[in-house]
Amino acid sequence: MGPILFSMPGNEAFTGLLATHLQCETGGIEVRRFPDGESYIRLRTLVVGRKVVFVCTLDRPDEKIAALYLATSVTRELGAASIGLVAPYLAYMRQDARFQEGEGVTSAHFARLISGLCDWLVTVDPHLHRHHDLTEIYSIPTRVVHAAPLIAQWITQTIGRPVVVGPDSESAQWVAEVADAAGCLHTVLEKTRRGDRDVEVSIPKTDDWQGMTPVLVDDIVSTARTMAAAAAHLNAAGFSHPVCISVHPLFADDAYAVLQRAGVDIVASCNTVAHFTNQIDISEPVALAMSEFVCG
Ligand code: R5P
């Protein structure tokens, strides 16, 4: 018997795409809050002896984690053969060091929590910086899908004469991969972050960019201050319409308005987090990565 995919709230569209690629069943699950704020979970599809997959992207993780913990625990209690988690966006990965006294490496604590819920994990471009591999903090099998090939395809199909720009050194890894696949130039800026919403980036050398469209590519857009600072510098250097692409469109609070004010016309993102800027569908390679765990 094939696997059952359960969508946690908000993941229905992506779960539907995965089920189509894998030609498998989606299960019924009721997730709601009791009046006192506790979570209620009920599986409406039998899971005994079945391979079960929860699809739950982990932006705004603190709002989601109790329900995910209970849903996976109930599934285990009801006799599923295995439980996998597809989390296209994996939270807490940026807390990969003790930056100030009294802090902790919360990415590792979050990884221990997730590793206790499920038997395997598939995610998309987790923010690997000081951790070089998910195996450093996750104790379950993990598979990472890279968005770069699909981002490069979108760029070549959409933007004439692009130059790919990474807003900081952490973006160098995917910016080089995207530019290589798109067959265009790339550069990486230097970023100084002084606070959650206070970011400065260096001015790029743009002499040989005449007639080109800068395409800013970053893994995460959260407050959008990083992208906005980079876009403002590009505007000042005479490039009036930079394009912004993110793998994970978190868009906290006024982030989209901030990008618009910075003179960005086109914002595109992968559908790792549902957002109206989603233009790059990452579900096919995610389904392929899952098939190793659920098929056969
Ligand atoms: C961190 O280095 C990430 O790659 C992103 O650059 C960062 O998370 C973006 O954050 P924000 O949108 O808040 O500037």
Short mmCIF file of C-alpha atoms and ligand atoms in Angstrom, two decimals:
data_model
loop_
_atom_site.label_atom_id
_atom_site.label_comp_id
_atom_site.label_asym_id
_atom_site.label_seq_id
_atom_site.Cartn_x
_atom_site.Cartn_y
_atom_site.Cartn_z
CA MET A 1 0.00 0.00 0.00
CA GLY A 2 1.27 3.51 -0.84
CA PRO A 3 1.94 6.29 1.65
CA ILE A 4 -0.60 8.72 3.07
CA LEU A 5 0.20 12.43 3.03
CA PHE A 6 -1.33 14.59 5.74
CA SER A 7 -1.31 18.35 5.30
CA MET A 8 -0.90 20.40 8.44
CA PRO A 9 -2.95 23.63 8.19
CA GLY A 10 -1.76 25.96 5.42
CA ASN A 11 0.11 23.25 3.49
CA GLU A 12 -2.83 21.94 1.45
CA ALA A 13 -1.71 23.24 -1.96
CA PHE A 14 1.83 21.93 -1.62
CA THR A 15 0.56 18.59 -0.28
CA GLY A 16 -1.74 18.29 -3.30
CA LEU A 17 1.19 18.85 -5.66
CA LEU A 18 3.25 16.20 -3.86
CA ALA A 19 0.37 13.71 -3.96
CA THR A 20 0.01 14.29 -7.70
CA HIS A 21 3.73 13.75 -8.33
CA LEU A 22 3.82 10.62 -6.15
CA GLN A 23 0.36 9.46 -7.22
CA CYS A 24 -0.54 8.75 -3.62
CA GLU A 25 -3.36 9.35 -1.18
CA THR A 26 -3.89 12.42 1.00
CA GLY A 27 -5.35 11.71 4.42
CA GLY A 28 -8.00 13.57 6.35
CA ILE A 29 -6.87 15.31 9.51
CA GLU A 30 -8.70 17.68 11.81
CA VAL A 31 -6.52 20.24 13.54
CA ARG A 32 -8.16 22.92 15.60
CA ARG A 33 -7.86 24.84 18.84
CA PHE A 34 -9.96 24.27 21.92
CA PRO A 35 -11.36 27.51 23.35
CA ASP A 36 -8.53 27.55 25.89
CA GLY A 37 -5.90 27.48 23.13
CA GLU A 38 -4.89 23.82 23.38
CA SER A 39 -4.67 21.85 20.12
CA TYR A 40 -7.17 19.17 19.03
CA ILE A 41 -6.00 16.53 16.56
CA ARG A 42 -8.05 13.79 14.90
CA LEU A 43 -6.91 11.57 12.06
CA ARG A 44 -9.83 10.78 9.77
CA THR A 45 -7.88 8.23 7.72
CA LEU A 46 -6.66 4.91 9.14
CA VAL A 47 -2.87 4.86 9.52
CA VAL A 48 -2.23 1.45 11.05
CA GLY A 49 0.65 -0.23 9.19
CA ARG A 50 0.93 2.67 6.70
CA LYS A 51 3.82 4.94 5.79
CA VAL A 52 2.66 8.38 6.83
CA VAL A 53 4.06 11.74 5.78
CA PHE A 54 3.24 15.08 7.36
CA VAL A 55 3.68 18.16 5.20
CA CYS A 56 4.32 21.13 7.44
CA THR A 57 6.51 24.01 6.40
CA LEU A 58 8.04 25.52 9.51
CA ASP A 59 7.85 29.26 9.10
CA ARG A 60 6.33 30.78 12.27
CA PRO A 61 7.31 27.51 13.96
CA ASP A 62 6.26 28.39 17.49
CA GLU A 63 2.62 28.60 16.33
CA LYS A 64 2.83 25.17 14.68
CA ILE A 65 5.04 22.94 16.75
CA ALA A 66 2.57 21.79 19.43
CA ALA A 67 0.04 20.60 16.81
CA LEU A 68 2.80 18.87 14.82
CA TYR A 69 4.09 17.18 17.98
CA LEU A 70 0.59 15.94 18.82
CA ALA A 71 -0.24 14.88 15.24
CA THR A 72 2.92 12.78 14.90
CA SER A 73 2.48 11.34 18.40
CA VAL A 74 -1.14 10.36 17.70
CA THR A 75 -0.04 8.79 14.39
CA ARG A 76 2.58 6.73 16.21
CA GLU A 77 0.00 5.77 18.86
CA LEU A 78 -2.43 4.62 16.13
CA GLY A 79 0.12 2.22 14.65
CA ALA A 80 1.67 3.86 11.57
CA ALA A 81 4.58 1.92 10.09
CA SER A 82 6.72 5.05 9.71
CA ILE A 83 6.39 8.82 9.91
CA GLY A 84 8.17 11.28 7.66
CA LEU A 85 8.16 15.05 7.72
CA VAL A 86 8.33 17.30 4.67
CA ALA A 87 9.21 20.77 5.94
CA PRO A 88 10.09 22.83 2.85
CA TYR A 89 11.23 25.62 5.18
CA LEU A 90 13.20 24.45 8.19
CA ALA A 91 13.11 26.88 11.10
CA TYR A 92 15.73 27.98 13.61
CA MET A 93 18.69 27.22 11.32
CA ARG A 94 20.05 30.77 11.63
CA GLN A 95 20.57 30.30 15.39
CA ASP A 96 23.66 28.25 14.72
CA ALA A 97 26.01 29.82 17.26
CA ARG A 98 26.05 31.45 20.68
CA PHE A 99 26.27 35.05 19.50
CA GLN A 100 26.00 36.56 23.00
CA GLU A 101 26.53 35.25 26.49
CA GLY A 102 23.44 33.53 27.82
CA GLU A 103 22.20 32.43 24.40
CA GLY A 104 22.23 28.85 23.14
CA VAL A 105 22.52 27.07 19.81
CA THR A 106 18.77 26.77 19.40
CA SER A 107 19.06 25.20 15.93
CA ALA A 108 20.45 22.11 17.67
CA HIS A 109 17.67 22.08 20.28
CA PHE A 110 15.01 22.44 17.60
CA ALA A 111 16.69 19.65 15.60
CA ARG A 112 16.49 17.35 18.62
CA LEU A 113 12.80 18.13 18.96
CA ILE A 114 12.05 17.35 15.29
CA SER A 115 14.25 14.25 15.32
CA GLY A 116 12.07 12.91 18.12
CA LEU A 117 8.84 13.34 16.14
CA CYS A 118 9.54 11.55 12.88
CA ASP A 119 11.71 8.94 11.18
CA TRP A 120 13.00 11.08 8.32
CA LEU A 121 12.97 14.66 7.08
CA VAL A 122 12.98 16.26 3.63
CA THR A 123 13.58 19.99 3.38
CA VAL A 124 14.65 22.65 0.88
CA ASP A 125 17.89 24.65 1.18
CA PRO A 126 18.14 24.85 4.96
CA HIS A 127 20.25 27.80 6.14
CA LEU A 128 23.54 25.93 6.50
CA HIS A 129 26.25 28.33 7.56
CA ARG A 130 28.12 27.38 10.71
CA HIS A 131 26.51 23.95 10.57
CA HIS A 132 27.76 22.46 7.32
CA ASP A 133 25.37 19.54 7.16
CA LEU A 134 22.04 18.68 8.77
CA THR A 135 23.59 15.46 10.14
CA GLU A 136 25.54 17.65 12.60
CA ILE A 137 22.31 18.41 14.47
CA TYR A 138 19.60 16.01 13.18
CA SER A 139 19.76 12.39 14.32
CA ILE A 140 17.27 11.09 11.72
CA PRO A 141 17.92 10.61 7.97
CA THR A 142 17.54 13.91 6.14
CA ARG A 143 17.43 14.87 2.47
CA VAL A 144 18.02 18.40 1.18
CA VAL A 145 16.49 19.64 -2.06
CA HIS A 146 18.28 22.50 -3.83
CA ALA A 147 16.20 25.22 -5.42
CA ALA A 148 19.07 26.61 -7.53
CA PRO A 149 18.27 24.72 -10.78
CA LEU A 150 14.63 25.87 -10.76
CA ILE A 151 15.58 29.43 -9.81
CA ALA A 152 18.11 29.49 -12.67
CA GLN A 153 15.44 28.20 -15.06
CA TRP A 154 13.03 30.94 -13.93
CA ILE A 155 15.72 33.59 -14.44
CA THR A 156 16.63 32.44 -17.95
CA GLN A 157 12.95 32.27 -18.92
CA THR A 158 12.00 35.64 -17.39
CA ILE A 159 14.92 38.09 -17.27
CA GLY A 160 16.91 39.38 -20.24
CA ARG A 161 20.67 39.83 -19.54
CA PRO A 162 20.63 39.00 -15.82
CA VAL A 163 23.49 39.38 -13.35
CA VAL A 164 22.94 37.42 -10.15
CA VAL A 165 23.71 39.29 -6.92
CA GLY A 166 24.01 37.78 -3.45
CA PRO A 167 23.38 40.28 -0.63
CA ASP A 168 25.92 38.73 1.77
CA SER A 169 28.69 36.17 2.04
CA GLU A 170 26.26 33.55 3.36
CA SER A 171 24.42 33.68 0.03
CA ALA A 172 27.61 32.92 -1.96
CA GLN A 173 26.90 29.18 -2.05
CA TRP A 174 23.53 29.35 -3.84
CA VAL A 175 24.27 32.50 -5.85
CA ALA A 176 27.23 30.83 -7.59
CA GLU A 177 25.14 27.72 -8.29
CA VAL A 178 22.23 29.76 -9.68
CA ALA A 179 24.52 31.91 -11.89
CA ASP A 180 26.38 28.86 -13.20
CA ALA A 181 23.12 27.13 -14.11
CA ALA A 182 21.73 30.32 -15.68
CA GLY A 183 25.02 30.95 -17.50
CA CYS A 184 25.42 34.53 -16.24
CA LEU A 185 27.73 36.70 -14.12
CA HIS A 186 27.39 36.88 -10.37
CA THR A 187 28.73 38.89 -7.44
CA VAL A 188 28.33 38.80 -3.68
CA LEU A 189 28.00 41.89 -1.47
CA GLU A 190 29.27 42.43 2.07
CA LYS A 191 26.57 42.81 4.72
CA THR A 192 26.76 44.36 8.19
CA ARG A 193 23.75 43.63 10.40
CA ARG A 194 23.44 45.92 13.41
CA GLY A 195 20.00 44.70 14.51
CA ASP A 196 16.92 42.75 13.37
CA ARG A 197 15.84 45.62 11.10
CA ASP A 198 19.12 47.51 10.65
CA VAL A 199 21.25 46.23 7.76
CA GLU A 200 23.94 47.80 5.56
CA VAL A 201 25.56 46.28 2.45
CA SER A 202 28.58 47.25 0.36
CA ILE A 203 28.25 48.93 -3.06
CA PRO A 204 29.13 46.49 -5.86
CA LYS A 205 31.53 47.28 -8.69
CA THR A 206 29.12 47.69 -11.60
CA ASP A 207 31.28 49.03 -14.47
CA ASP A 208 30.71 46.03 -16.71
CA TRP A 209 26.99 45.64 -15.96
CA GLN A 210 25.68 48.12 -18.54
CA GLY A 211 22.32 46.98 -19.89
CA MET A 212 22.05 44.14 -17.38
CA THR A 213 19.32 43.48 -14.83
CA PRO A 214 20.57 42.71 -11.32
CA VAL A 215 18.76 39.74 -9.81
CA LEU A 216 19.14 39.57 -6.03
CA VAL A 217 18.98 35.99 -4.78
CA ASP A 218 18.86 35.03 -1.10
CA ASP A 219 17.67 31.96 0.75
CA ILE A 220 15.41 33.78 3.22
CA VAL A 221 13.49 37.04 3.10
CA SER A 222 12.30 37.76 6.62
CA THR A 223 12.20 41.49 7.43
CA ALA A 224 13.47 42.15 3.85
CA ARG A 225 16.00 44.65 5.24
CA THR A 226 18.87 42.70 3.62
CA MET A 227 17.25 42.71 0.17
CA ALA A 228 16.09 46.32 0.56
CA ALA A 229 19.57 47.57 1.51
CA ALA A 230 21.06 45.75 -1.49
CA ALA A 231 18.32 47.05 -3.82
CA ALA A 232 18.79 50.63 -2.58
CA HIS A 233 22.51 50.48 -3.39
CA LEU A 234 21.80 49.05 -6.82
CA ASN A 235 19.31 51.87 -7.43
CA ALA A 236 21.93 54.41 -6.35
CA ALA A 237 24.36 52.82 -8.81
CA GLY A 238 21.85 53.40 -11.63
CA PHE A 239 20.04 50.06 -11.78
CA SER A 240 16.48 51.16 -11.24
CA HIS A 241 14.60 47.88 -11.28
CA PRO A 242 16.40 45.09 -9.44
CA VAL A 243 14.57 41.76 -9.25
CA CYS A 244 14.42 39.87 -5.93
CA ILE A 245 14.19 36.10 -5.62
CA SER A 246 14.00 34.15 -2.36
CA VAL A 247 13.83 30.45 -1.70
CA HIS A 248 11.88 30.99 1.54
CA PRO A 249 9.46 33.95 1.47
CA LEU A 250 8.85 34.48 5.19
CA PHE A 251 7.91 38.16 4.74
CA ALA A 252 7.51 39.25 8.35
CA ASP A 253 5.20 42.22 9.03
CA ASP A 254 5.84 45.05 6.52
CA ALA A 255 8.60 43.21 4.61
CA TYR A 256 6.91 43.32 1.20
CA ALA A 257 6.20 47.08 1.50
CA VAL A 258 9.84 47.60 2.49
CA LEU A 259 10.95 45.94 -0.74
CA GLN A 260 8.56 48.04 -2.78
CA ARG A 261 9.83 51.22 -1.15
CA ALA A 262 13.38 50.13 -2.05
CA GLY A 263 12.40 50.24 -5.74
CA VAL A 264 12.01 46.53 -6.40
CA ASP A 265 9.46 45.80 -9.13
CA ILE A 266 9.59 42.04 -9.43
CA VAL A 267 9.63 39.73 -6.40
CA ALA A 268 9.57 35.99 -7.00
CA SER A 269 9.84 33.10 -4.57
CA CYS A 270 9.72 29.34 -4.34
CA ASN A 271 6.58 27.80 -2.87
CA THR A 272 8.35 26.52 0.26
CA VAL A 273 6.09 28.93 2.17
CA ALA A 274 2.74 29.88 0.63
CA HIS A 275 2.95 33.55 -0.44
CA PHE A 276 1.54 35.58 -3.32
CA THR A 277 5.09 35.97 -4.72
CA ASN A 278 5.38 32.18 -5.31
CA GLN A 279 6.38 31.71 -8.95
CA ILE A 280 8.85 28.84 -8.71
CA ASP A 281 7.32 25.44 -7.97
CA ILE A 282 9.73 23.25 -6.02
CA SER A 283 7.33 20.34 -5.42
CA GLU A 284 8.68 17.99 -8.09
CA PRO A 285 12.22 17.64 -6.69
CA VAL A 286 10.76 17.45 -3.18
CA ALA A 287 8.54 14.53 -4.26
CA LEU A 288 11.58 12.87 -5.83
CA ALA A 289 13.52 13.19 -2.56
CA MET A 290 10.57 11.73 -0.61
CA SER A 291 10.20 8.76 -2.93
CA GLU A 292 13.30 7.14 -1.46
CA PHE A 293 11.47 6.87 1.89
CA VAL A 294 7.90 6.15 0.81
CA CYS A 295 8.07 4.15 -2.43
CA GLY A 296 8.86 0.46 -2.56
C1 R5P B 1 20.92 35.31 6.60
O1 R5P B 1 22.12 35.42 6.41
C2 R5P B 1 20.00 34.94 5.49
O2 R5P B 1 20.69 34.36 4.43
C3 R5P B 1 19.20 36.13 4.99
O3 R5P B 1 20.07 37.06 4.36
C4 R5P B 1 18.50 36.83 6.12
O4 R5P B 1 17.84 35.90 6.91
C5 R5P B 1 17.52 37.85 5.59
O5 R5P B 1 16.91 38.44 6.68
P1 R5P B 1 16.09 39.80 6.55
O6 R5P B 1 15.10 39.61 5.44
O7 R5P B 1 15.45 39.95 7.89
O8 R5P B 1 17.07 40.89 6.27
#
